PDB file of C-alpha atoms in Angstrom:
ATOM      1  CA  MET A   1     -22.961   4.232  -2.875  1.00  0.00           C
ATOM      2  CA  LEU A   2     -21.703   2.787  -0.114  1.00  0.00           C
ATOM      3  CA  ASN A   3     -23.706   2.496   3.042  1.00  0.00           C
ATOM      4  CA  LYS A   4     -21.003   4.162   5.757  1.00  0.00           C
ATOM      5  CA  GLN A   5     -24.092   2.914   8.475  1.00  0.00           C
ATOM      6  CA  ALA A   6     -22.900  -0.634   7.874  1.00  0.00           C
ATOM      7  CA  SER A   7     -21.140  -2.270  10.874  1.00  0.00           C
ATOM      8  CA  ILE A   8     -19.208  -5.261  11.982  1.00  0.00           C
ATOM      9  CA  GLU A   9     -22.058  -6.680  13.249  1.00  0.00           C
ATOM     10  CA  LYS A  10     -23.598  -6.486   9.884  1.00  0.00           C
ATOM     11  CA  LEU A  11     -20.972  -8.099   8.236  1.00  0.00           C
ATOM     12  CA  ARG A  12     -21.155 -10.948  10.730  1.00  0.00           C
ATOM     13  CA  TRP A  13     -24.777 -11.190  10.053  1.00  0.00           C
ATOM     14  CA  ILE A  14     -23.534 -11.426   6.635  1.00  0.00           C
ATOM     15  CA  MET A  15     -21.587 -14.260   7.245  1.00  0.00           C
ATOM     16  CA  SER A  16     -23.973 -16.235   9.416  1.00  0.00           C
ATOM     17  CA  GLN A  17     -26.186 -16.471   5.958  1.00  0.00           C
ATOM     18  CA  LEU A  18     -23.608 -17.314   4.040  1.00  0.00           C
ATOM     19  CA  ARG A  19     -22.923 -20.296   6.048  1.00  0.00           C
ATOM     20  CA  ASP A  20     -26.651 -21.349   6.724  1.00  0.00           C
ATOM     21  CA  PRO A  21     -26.608 -25.098   6.586  1.00  0.00           C
ATOM     22  CA  THR A  22     -30.260 -24.490   4.442  1.00  0.00           C
ATOM     23  CA  THR A  23     -29.885 -21.204   3.002  1.00  0.00           C
ATOM     24  CA  GLY A  24     -26.641 -20.683   2.585  1.00  0.00           C
ATOM     25  CA  CYS A  25     -24.222 -20.303  -0.170  1.00  0.00           C
ATOM     26  CA  PRO A  26     -23.252 -23.295  -1.204  1.00  0.00           C
ATOM     27  CA  TRP A  27     -19.285 -22.376  -2.054  1.00  0.00           C
ATOM     28  CA  ASP A  28     -19.147 -21.053   1.663  1.00  0.00           C
ATOM     29  CA  LEU A  29     -20.793 -24.211   3.042  1.00  0.00           C
ATOM     30  CA  LYS A  30     -17.932 -26.174   1.543  1.00  0.00           C
ATOM     31  CA  GLN A  31     -15.309 -24.331   3.190  1.00  0.00           C
ATOM     32  CA  ASP A  32     -12.912 -25.191   6.362  1.00  0.00           C
ATOM     33  CA  PHE A  33      -9.895 -23.683   7.705  1.00  0.00           C
ATOM     34  CA  ALA A  34      -7.605 -25.219   5.677  1.00  0.00           C
ATOM     35  CA  SER A  35      -9.338 -23.918   2.096  1.00  0.00           C
ATOM     36  CA  ILE A  36      -9.552 -20.409   2.822  1.00  0.00           C
ATOM     37  CA  THR A  37      -5.822 -19.975   3.492  1.00  0.00           C
ATOM     38  CA  SER A  38      -4.949 -19.351  -0.172  1.00  0.00           C
ATOM     39  CA  HIS A  39      -7.354 -16.610  -0.285  1.00  0.00           C
ATOM     40  CA  THR A  40      -5.841 -15.030   3.144  1.00  0.00           C
ATOM     41  CA  LEU A  41      -2.384 -14.777   1.834  1.00  0.00           C
ATOM     42  CA  GLU A  42      -3.946 -13.522  -1.564  1.00  0.00           C
ATOM     43  CA  GLU A  43      -5.786 -10.536  -0.253  1.00  0.00           C
ATOM     44  CA  ALA A  44      -3.064  -9.875   2.180  1.00  0.00           C
ATOM     45  CA  TYR A  45      -0.732  -9.436  -0.715  1.00  0.00           C
ATOM     46  CA  GLU A  46      -3.466  -7.453  -2.508  1.00  0.00           C
ATOM     47  CA  VAL A  47      -3.524  -4.898   0.498  1.00  0.00           C
ATOM     48  CA  VAL A  48       0.130  -4.654   0.171  1.00  0.00           C
ATOM     49  CA  ASP A  49       0.040  -4.202  -3.512  1.00  0.00           C
ATOM     50  CA  ALA A  50      -2.467  -1.495  -3.482  1.00  0.00           C
ATOM     51  CA  ILE A  51      -0.470   0.430  -0.845  1.00  0.00           C
ATOM     52  CA  GLU A  52       2.447   0.195  -3.273  1.00  0.00           C
ATOM     53  CA  GLN A  53       0.842   1.433  -6.022  1.00  0.00           C
ATOM     54  CA  GLY A  54      -0.848   4.428  -3.833  1.00  0.00           C
ATOM     55  CA  ASP A  55      -4.001   3.288  -4.710  1.00  0.00           C
ATOM     56  CA  PHE A  56      -6.114   4.189  -1.703  1.00  0.00           C
ATOM     57  CA  ILE A  57      -9.586   3.695  -3.501  1.00  0.00           C
ATOM     58  CA  GLU A  58      -8.272  -0.309  -3.851  1.00  0.00           C
ATOM     59  CA  LEU A  59      -6.853  -0.001  -0.517  1.00  0.00           C
ATOM     60  CA  GLU A  60     -10.094   0.486   1.201  1.00  0.00           C
ATOM     61  CA  LYS A  61     -12.044  -2.451  -0.827  1.00  0.00           C
ATOM     62  CA  GLU A  62      -8.722  -4.622  -0.426  1.00  0.00           C
ATOM     63  CA  LEU A  63      -8.859  -3.968   3.333  1.00  0.00           C
ATOM     64  CA  GLY A  64     -12.506  -5.305   3.465  1.00  0.00           C
ATOM     65  CA  ASP A  65     -11.659  -8.419   1.777  1.00  0.00           C
ATOM     66  CA  LEU A  66      -8.846  -9.163   4.620  1.00  0.00           C
ATOM     67  CA  LEU A  67     -11.481  -8.309   7.168  1.00  0.00           C
ATOM     68  CA  PHE A  68     -14.058 -10.532   5.708  1.00  0.00           C
ATOM     69  CA  GLN A  69     -11.172 -13.094   6.032  1.00  0.00           C
ATOM     70  CA  VAL A  70     -11.236 -12.720   9.633  1.00  0.00           C
ATOM     71  CA  ILE A  71     -14.822 -12.946   9.788  1.00  0.00           C
ATOM     72  CA  PHE A  72     -14.599 -16.386   8.098  1.00  0.00           C
ATOM     73  CA  TYR A  73     -12.418 -17.590  10.109  1.00  0.00           C
ATOM     74  CA  SER A  74     -13.975 -16.339  13.258  1.00  0.00           C
ATOM     75  CA  GLN A  75     -17.440 -17.974  11.918  1.00  0.00           C
ATOM     76  CA  LEU A  76     -15.814 -21.495  11.323  1.00  0.00           C
ATOM     77  CA  GLY A  77     -14.164 -21.281  14.961  1.00  0.00           C
ATOM     78  CA  GLN A  78     -17.691 -20.586  16.576  1.00  0.00           C
ATOM     79  CA  GLU A  79     -19.484 -23.400  14.466  1.00  0.00           C
ATOM     80  CA  GLN A  80     -17.021 -25.958  15.857  1.00  0.00           C
ATOM     81  CA  GLN A  81     -16.874 -24.348  19.212  1.00  0.00           C
ATOM     82  CA  TYR A  82     -13.027 -23.343  19.524  1.00  0.00           C
ATOM     83  CA  PHE A  83     -13.437 -19.429  19.653  1.00  0.00           C
ATOM     84  CA  ASP A  84     -15.876 -16.855  18.316  1.00  0.00           C
ATOM     85  CA  PHE A  85     -14.815 -13.114  16.487  1.00  0.00           C
ATOM     86  CA  ASP A  86     -15.689 -11.601  20.394  1.00  0.00           C
ATOM     87  CA  SER A  87     -12.539 -13.706  21.792  1.00  0.00           C
ATOM     88  CA  VAL A  88     -10.869 -13.008  18.584  1.00  0.00           C
ATOM     89  CA  ILE A  89     -11.323  -9.382  19.576  1.00  0.00           C
ATOM     90  CA  ALA A  90     -10.554  -9.826  23.212  1.00  0.00           C
ATOM     91  CA  ALA A  91      -7.347 -11.597  22.848  1.00  0.00           C
ATOM     92  CA  ILE A  92      -5.807  -8.874  20.140  1.00  0.00           C
ATOM     93  CA  CYS A  93      -6.919  -6.246  23.274  1.00  0.00           C
ATOM     94  CA  GLU A  94      -5.411  -7.939  25.926  1.00  0.00           C
ATOM     95  CA  LYS A  95      -1.856  -8.258  24.020  1.00  0.00           C
ATOM     96  CA  LEU A  96      -1.469  -5.016  22.680  1.00  0.00           C
ATOM     97  CA  ILE A  97      -2.296  -3.614  26.319  1.00  0.00           C
ATOM     98  CA  ARG A  98       0.152  -6.184  27.611  1.00  0.00           C
ATOM     99  CA  ARG A  99       2.714  -5.366  25.058  1.00  0.00           C
ATOM    100  CA  HIS A 100       2.689  -1.744  25.469  1.00  0.00           C
ATOM    101  CA  PRO A 101       3.353  -1.239  29.259  1.00  0.00           C
ATOM    102  CA  HIS A 102       4.604   1.724  28.696  1.00  0.00           C
ATOM    103  CA  VAL A 103       1.426   3.402  27.514  1.00  0.00           C
ATOM    104  CA  PHE A 104      -1.001   0.945  29.485  1.00  0.00           C
ATOM    105  CA  ALA A 105       1.180   0.691  32.672  1.00  0.00           C
ATOM    106  CA  GLN A 106       3.651   2.787  33.979  1.00  0.00           C
ATOM    107  CA  ALA A 107       6.077   0.666  32.841  1.00  0.00           C
ATOM    108  CA  ASN A 108       9.509   3.683  31.514  1.00  0.00           C
ATOM    109  CA  LEU A 109      10.380   2.681  28.409  1.00  0.00           C
ATOM    110  CA  GLN A 110      12.002   5.472  26.684  1.00  0.00           C
ATOM    111  CA  SER A 111      13.547   4.042  23.373  1.00  0.00           C
ATOM    112  CA  ASP A 112      12.946   2.142  20.559  1.00  0.00           C
ATOM    113  CA  ALA A 113      15.598  -0.114  21.947  1.00  0.00           C
ATOM    114  CA  GLU A 114      13.888  -0.802  25.234  1.00  0.00           C
ATOM    115  CA  ILE A 115      10.364  -0.730  23.495  1.00  0.00           C
ATOM    116  CA  LYS A 116      11.531  -3.701  20.912  1.00  0.00           C
ATOM    117  CA  ALA A 117      13.283  -5.751  23.817  1.00  0.00           C
ATOM    118  CA  ASN A 118      10.019  -5.672  26.021  1.00  0.00           C
ATOM    119  CA  TRP A 119       7.757  -6.540  22.995  1.00  0.00           C
ATOM    120  CA  GLU A 120      10.262  -9.813  22.547  1.00  0.00           C
ATOM    121  CA  ASN A 121      10.272 -10.901  26.371  1.00  0.00           C
ATOM    122  CA  GLU A 122       6.708 -10.609  26.289  1.00  0.00           C
ATOM    123  CA  LYS A 123       6.729 -12.986  22.855  1.00  0.00           C
ATOM    124  CA  ILE A 124       9.317 -15.341  24.336  1.00  0.00           C
ATOM    125  CA  LEU A 125       7.039 -15.274  27.792  1.00  0.00           C
ATOM    126  CA  GLU A 126       4.122 -16.227  25.207  1.00  0.00           C
ATOM    127  CA  ARG A 127       5.480 -19.132  23.876  1.00  0.00           C
ATOM    128  CA  GLN A 128       6.969 -20.142  27.337  1.00  0.00           C
ATOM    129  CA  GLN A 129       3.010 -20.657  28.413  1.00  0.00           C
ATOM    130  CA  LYS A 130       1.753 -22.153  25.120  1.00  0.00           C
ATOM    131  CA  ASN A 131       4.512 -24.650  25.585  1.00  0.00           C
ATOM    132  CA  GLN A 132       3.616 -25.317  28.940  1.00  0.00           C
ATOM    133  CA  GLN A 133      -0.146 -25.833  28.081  1.00  0.00           C
ATOM    134  CA  GLN A 134       0.986 -28.268  25.319  1.00  0.00           C
ATOM    135  CA  MET A 135       3.285 -30.395  27.875  1.00  0.00           C
ATOM    136  CA  GLY A 136       0.664 -30.516  30.552  1.00  0.00           C
ATOM    137  CA  ASN A 137       1.475 -27.461  32.385  1.00  0.00           C
ATOM    138  CA  GLN A 138       4.860 -28.489  33.193  1.00  0.00           C
ATOM    139  CA  THR A 139       7.489 -26.142  34.177  1.00  0.00           C
ATOM    140  CA  ASP A 140      10.760 -27.543  32.639  1.00  0.00           C
ATOM    141  CA  ASN A 141      10.984 -25.603  29.292  1.00  0.00           C
ATOM    142  CA  GLU A 142      14.482 -26.932  28.414  1.00  0.00           C
ATOM    143  CA  ASN A 143      12.935 -28.183  25.231  1.00  0.00           C
ATOM    144  CA  LEU A 144      11.057 -24.980  23.862  1.00  0.00           C
ATOM    145  CA  SER A 145      12.611 -23.418  21.015  1.00  0.00           C
ATOM    146  CA  LEU A 146      13.107 -20.185  20.014  1.00  0.00           C
ATOM    147  CA  LEU A 147      12.430 -20.732  16.682  1.00  0.00           C
ATOM    148  CA  ALA A 148       9.680 -23.434  17.653  1.00  0.00           C
ATOM    149  CA  ASP A 149       6.612 -21.534  16.281  1.00  0.00           C
ATOM    150  CA  ILE A 150       7.706 -19.239  13.122  1.00  0.00           C
ATOM    151  CA  PRO A 151       5.639 -20.192  10.572  1.00  0.00           C
ATOM    152  CA  LYS A 152       6.656 -22.469   7.923  1.00  0.00           C
ATOM    153  CA  ASN A 153       4.714 -20.637   4.979  1.00  0.00           C
ATOM    154  CA  LEU A 154       6.175 -17.208   5.750  1.00  0.00           C
ATOM    155  CA  PRO A 155       7.879 -15.890   2.546  1.00  0.00           C
ATOM    156  CA  ALA A 156      11.356 -16.795   2.914  1.00  0.00           C
ATOM    157  CA  LEU A 157      13.102 -13.572   3.205  1.00  0.00           C
ATOM    158  CA  SER A 158      10.332 -13.023   5.851  1.00  0.00           C
ATOM    159  CA  GLN A 159      11.348 -15.933   7.548  1.00  0.00           C
ATOM    160  CA  ALA A 160      14.785 -15.879   7.481  1.00  0.00           C
ATOM    161  CA  ALA A 161      14.646 -12.430   9.159  1.00  0.00           C
ATOM    162  CA  LYS A 162      12.036 -13.200  11.688  1.00  0.00           C
ATOM    163  CA  ILE A 163      14.910 -16.133  12.621  1.00  0.00           C
ATOM    164  CA  GLN A 164      17.650 -13.653  12.810  1.00  0.00           C
ATOM    165  CA  LYS A 165      15.484 -11.431  14.955  1.00  0.00           C
ATOM    166  CA  ARG A 166      14.576 -14.166  17.117  1.00  0.00           C
ATOM    167  CA  CYS A 167      18.103 -15.395  17.396  1.00  0.00           C
ATOM    168  CA  ALA A 168      19.747 -12.045  17.911  1.00  0.00           C
ATOM    169  CA  HIS A 169      17.049 -11.221  20.856  1.00  0.00           C
ATOM    170  CA  VAL A 170      19.336 -13.701  22.973  1.00  0.00           C
ATOM    171  CA  GLY A 171      22.843 -12.122  22.086  1.00  0.00           C
ATOM    172  CA  PHE A 172      23.473 -15.200  18.850  1.00  0.00           C
ATOM    173  CA  ASP A 173      23.986 -12.096  16.579  1.00  0.00           C
ATOM    174  CA  TRP A 174      26.951  -9.772  14.963  1.00  0.00           C
ATOM    175  CA  HIS A 175      27.584  -6.616  16.572  1.00  0.00           C
ATOM    176  CA  ASP A 176      29.060  -4.815  13.748  1.00  0.00           C
ATOM    177  CA  ILE A 177      28.281  -4.547  10.755  1.00  0.00           C
ATOM    178  CA  LYS A 178      31.551  -5.046   8.956  1.00  0.00           C
ATOM    179  CA  ASP A 179      31.079  -8.295  10.406  1.00  0.00           C
ATOM    180  CA  VAL A 180      27.879  -8.805   8.105  1.00  0.00           C
ATOM    181  CA  PHE A 181      29.966  -8.095   5.529  1.00  0.00           C
ATOM    182  CA  ALA A 182      32.674 -10.113   5.414  1.00  0.00           C
ATOM    183  CA  LYS A 183      30.456 -12.853   5.941  1.00  0.00           C
ATOM    184  CA  ILE A 184      29.144 -12.139   3.027  1.00  0.00           C
ATOM    185  CA  GLU A 185      32.083 -11.938   1.108  1.00  0.00           C
ATOM    186  CA  GLU A 186      33.113 -15.569   2.616  1.00  0.00           C
ATOM    187  CA  GLU A 187      29.951 -16.653   1.019  1.00  0.00           C
ATOM    188  CA  VAL A 188      30.477 -15.265  -2.381  1.00  0.00           C
ATOM    189  CA  GLN A 189      33.790 -17.023  -2.227  1.00  0.00           C
ATOM    190  CA  GLU A 190      32.010 -20.536  -1.511  1.00  0.00           C
ATOM    191  CA  VAL A 191      29.542 -20.267  -3.996  1.00  0.00           C
ATOM    192  CA  LYS A 192      32.733 -19.388  -6.509  1.00  0.00           C
ATOM    193  CA  ASP A 193      34.301 -21.986  -5.103  1.00  0.00           C
ATOM    194  CA  GLU A 194      31.552 -24.349  -6.187  1.00  0.00           C
ATOM    195  CA  LEU A 195      31.187 -22.496  -9.412  1.00  0.00           C
ATOM    196  CA  GLU A 196      34.652 -22.980 -10.125  1.00  0.00           C
ATOM    197  CA  ALA A 197      35.328 -26.714  -8.864  1.00  0.00           C
ATOM    198  CA  ASP A 198      36.529 -29.040 -11.663  1.00  0.00           C
ATOM    199  CA  SER A 199      33.177 -31.152 -11.317  1.00  0.00           C
ATOM    200  CA  LEU A 200      29.988 -29.377 -10.217  1.00  0.00           C
ATOM    201  CA  ASP A 201      27.984 -30.629  -7.018  1.00  0.00           C
ATOM    202  CA  LYS A 202      24.391 -29.059  -7.755  1.00  0.00           C
ATOM    203  CA  LYS A 203      23.406 -30.076  -4.082  1.00  0.00           C
ATOM    204  CA  ALA A 204      26.496 -27.969  -2.702  1.00  0.00           C
ATOM    205  CA  LEU A 205      26.109 -24.756  -4.939  1.00  0.00           C
ATOM    206  CA  ALA A 206      22.122 -24.878  -3.834  1.00  0.00           C
ATOM    207  CA  GLU A 207      23.347 -24.915  -0.221  1.00  0.00           C
ATOM    208  CA  GLU A 208      26.068 -22.291  -0.598  1.00  0.00           C
ATOM    209  CA  LEU A 209      23.395 -19.741  -2.810  1.00  0.00           C
ATOM    210  CA  GLY A 210      21.383 -20.204  -0.186  1.00  0.00           C
ATOM    211  CA  ASP A 211      23.683 -19.644   2.778  1.00  0.00           C
ATOM    212  CA  LEU A 212      24.734 -16.154   0.910  1.00  0.00           C
ATOM    213  CA  MET A 213      20.901 -15.232   0.317  1.00  0.00           C
ATOM    214  CA  PHE A 214      21.030 -15.920   4.143  1.00  0.00           C
ATOM    215  CA  ALA A 215      23.684 -13.414   4.688  1.00  0.00           C
ATOM    216  CA  VAL A 216      22.185 -10.693   2.714  1.00  0.00           C
ATOM    217  CA  VAL A 217      18.718 -11.119   4.556  1.00  0.00           C
ATOM    218  CA  ASN A 218      21.230 -10.616   7.501  1.00  0.00           C
ATOM    219  CA  LEU A 219      22.662  -7.009   5.851  1.00  0.00           C
ATOM    220  CA  CYS A 220      19.155  -6.092   5.579  1.00  0.00           C
ATOM    221  CA  ARG A 221      18.089  -6.539   8.782  1.00  0.00           C
ATOM    222  CA  HIS A 222      21.222  -4.765  10.550  1.00  0.00           C
ATOM    223  CA  ALA A 223      20.619  -1.782   8.136  1.00  0.00           C
ATOM    224  CA  LYS A 224      17.232  -1.596   9.764  1.00  0.00           C
ATOM    225  CA  GLU A 225      15.211  -2.504   6.348  1.00  0.00           C
ATOM    226  CA  ASP A 226      12.943  -5.502   5.583  1.00  0.00           C
ATOM    227  CA  PRO A 227      14.297  -7.947   2.951  1.00  0.00           C
ATOM    228  CA  GLU A 228      10.787  -8.823   1.484  1.00  0.00           C
ATOM    229  CA  THR A 229      10.225  -4.895   0.853  1.00  0.00           C
ATOM    230  CA  LEU A 230      13.579  -4.261  -0.613  1.00  0.00           C
ATOM    231  CA  LEU A 231      12.767  -7.269  -3.238  1.00  0.00           C
ATOM    232  CA  ARG A 232       9.661  -6.033  -3.886  1.00  0.00           C
ATOM    233  CA  LEU A 233      10.864  -2.492  -4.620  1.00  0.00           C
ATOM    234  CA  ALA A 234      13.760  -3.805  -6.454  1.00  0.00           C
ATOM    235  CA  ASN A 235      11.374  -6.315  -8.582  1.00  0.00           C
ATOM    236  CA  LYS A 236       9.494  -2.819  -9.243  1.00  0.00           C
ATOM    237  CA  LYS A 237      12.005  -1.100 -10.656  1.00  0.00           C
ATOM    238  CA  PHE A 238      13.689  -3.896 -12.579  1.00  0.00           C
ATOM    239  CA  THR A 239      10.230  -4.337 -14.360  1.00  0.00           C
ATOM    240  CA  LYS A 240       9.865  -0.385 -14.960  1.00  0.00           C
ATOM    241  CA  ARG A 241      13.085  -0.200 -16.363  1.00  0.00           C
ATOM    242  CA  PHE A 242      12.870  -3.542 -18.783  1.00  0.00           C
ATOM    243  CA  HIS A 243       9.346  -2.005 -20.083  1.00  0.00           C
ATOM    244  CA  GLY A 244      11.641   0.826 -21.049  1.00  0.00           C
ATOM    245  CA  VAL A 245      13.877  -1.703 -23.006  1.00  0.00           C
ATOM    246  CA  GLU A 246      11.414  -3.590 -24.623  1.00  0.00           C
ATOM    247  CA  THR A 247       9.868   0.343 -25.606  1.00  0.00           C
ATOM    248  CA  GLN A 248      13.366   0.673 -27.274  1.00  0.00           C
ATOM    249  CA  VAL A 249      13.660  -2.917 -29.086  1.00  0.00           C
ATOM    250  CA  ASN A 250       9.978  -2.364 -30.537  1.00  0.00           C
ATOM    251  CA  GLN A 251      11.260   1.250 -31.974  1.00  0.00           C
ATOM    252  CA  SER A 252      14.033  -0.222 -33.499  1.00  0.00           C
ATOM    253  CA  GLY A 253      12.077  -2.635 -35.711  1.00  0.00           C
ATOM    254  CA  LYS A 254      14.279  -6.052 -34.768  1.00  0.00           C
ATOM    255  CA  SER A 255      13.124  -8.639 -32.173  1.00  0.00           C
ATOM    256  CA  PHE A 256      14.572  -9.482 -28.985  1.00  0.00           C
ATOM    257  CA  THR A 257      16.389 -12.113 -30.945  1.00  0.00           C
ATOM    258  CA  GLU A 258      18.148  -9.943 -33.515  1.00  0.00           C
ATOM    259  CA  HIS A 259      19.885  -7.665 -30.846  1.00  0.00           C
ATOM    260  CA  ASP A 260      22.774  -8.858 -28.955  1.00  0.00           C
ATOM    261  CA  LEU A 261      23.643  -8.376 -25.166  1.00  0.00           C
ATOM    262  CA  ALA A 262      25.472  -5.299 -25.943  1.00  0.00           C
ATOM    263  CA  GLU A 263      22.674  -3.630 -27.925  1.00  0.00           C
ATOM    264  CA  LEU A 264      20.481  -4.186 -25.053  1.00  0.00           C
ATOM    265  CA  GLU A 265      22.808  -3.430 -22.125  1.00  0.00           C
ATOM    266  CA  GLU A 266      22.808   0.033 -24.048  1.00  0.00           C
ATOM    267  CA  TYR A 267      19.214   0.523 -23.897  1.00  0.00           C
ATOM    268  CA  TRP A 268      19.449  -0.508 -20.447  1.00  0.00           C
ATOM    269  CA  GLN A 269      21.582   2.555 -19.869  1.00  0.00           C
ATOM    270  CA  GLN A 270      19.400   4.874 -21.394  1.00  0.00           C
ATOM    271  CA  VAL A 271      16.378   4.475 -19.433  1.00  0.00           C
ATOM    272  CA  LYS A 272      18.836   4.624 -16.292  1.00  0.00           C
ATOM    273  CA  ILE A 273      19.597   7.461 -17.886  1.00  0.00           C
ATOM    274  CA  GLN A 274      16.107   9.063 -18.633  1.00  0.00           C
ATOM    275  CA  GLU A 275      15.150   7.984 -15.244  1.00  0.00           C
ATOM    276  CA  LYS A 276      17.295  10.313 -13.990  1.00  0.00           C
ATOM    277  CA  LYS A 277      15.951  13.384 -15.835  1.00  0.00           C
ATOM    278  CA  LEU A 278      12.677  12.597 -14.213  1.00  0.00           C
TER     279      LEU A 278
END
């Protein structure tokens, strides 16, 4: 049975023992900030997967694994005198209070739009302050880009949505979703043009396909949906349906290669019909 009396202090103590130069774990001792980033990403995705599966027993464990990543980074920061766990906590507390003046101060923000606008404005101020520090406390922010601090290793769909959101906050955005559809139609035509050209230019085709995907992300954002989540759900739905097709192929006594596309499409349609009956 789990010891529910365990605290964050116990976890910090465990981490310090793992990193003890004399008696610690050899694997933990050789890690640095860069070497554990892949583990952090993996743990974050496992948290999301547990939520999507509705597996709250597993979610409890995965959240612990993700928390341990924070503890690990904090231990490394403390050892190198950059920061420690307490300063990490202090920073997030300060940020959350400052970004929610309608809760912790007297600001009158009623609608979701007002709250989101205030949130983005606070983030802009934070980026300006960061830029000033990096430029030696200069006040000229002419070279500060709205997109400068968007993480390069975000999943591409999430990165695209974040880029578009930043631009939309300063008015660089379609106001009518019809214009978003028109842009998608334009990009589809440009992809068709490349595919139908006398000689295929793979570089140009790749660029147009990327533009089309970027435009579709914009549609998701205007529909107030997260494109990364939507594609994950689509992947899950397709996988489930394909398993149904595999079942029918196995029951037919023939291999996949012995079926033509029309037969496989018929299996696919049967799976969709069965889904509607559930």
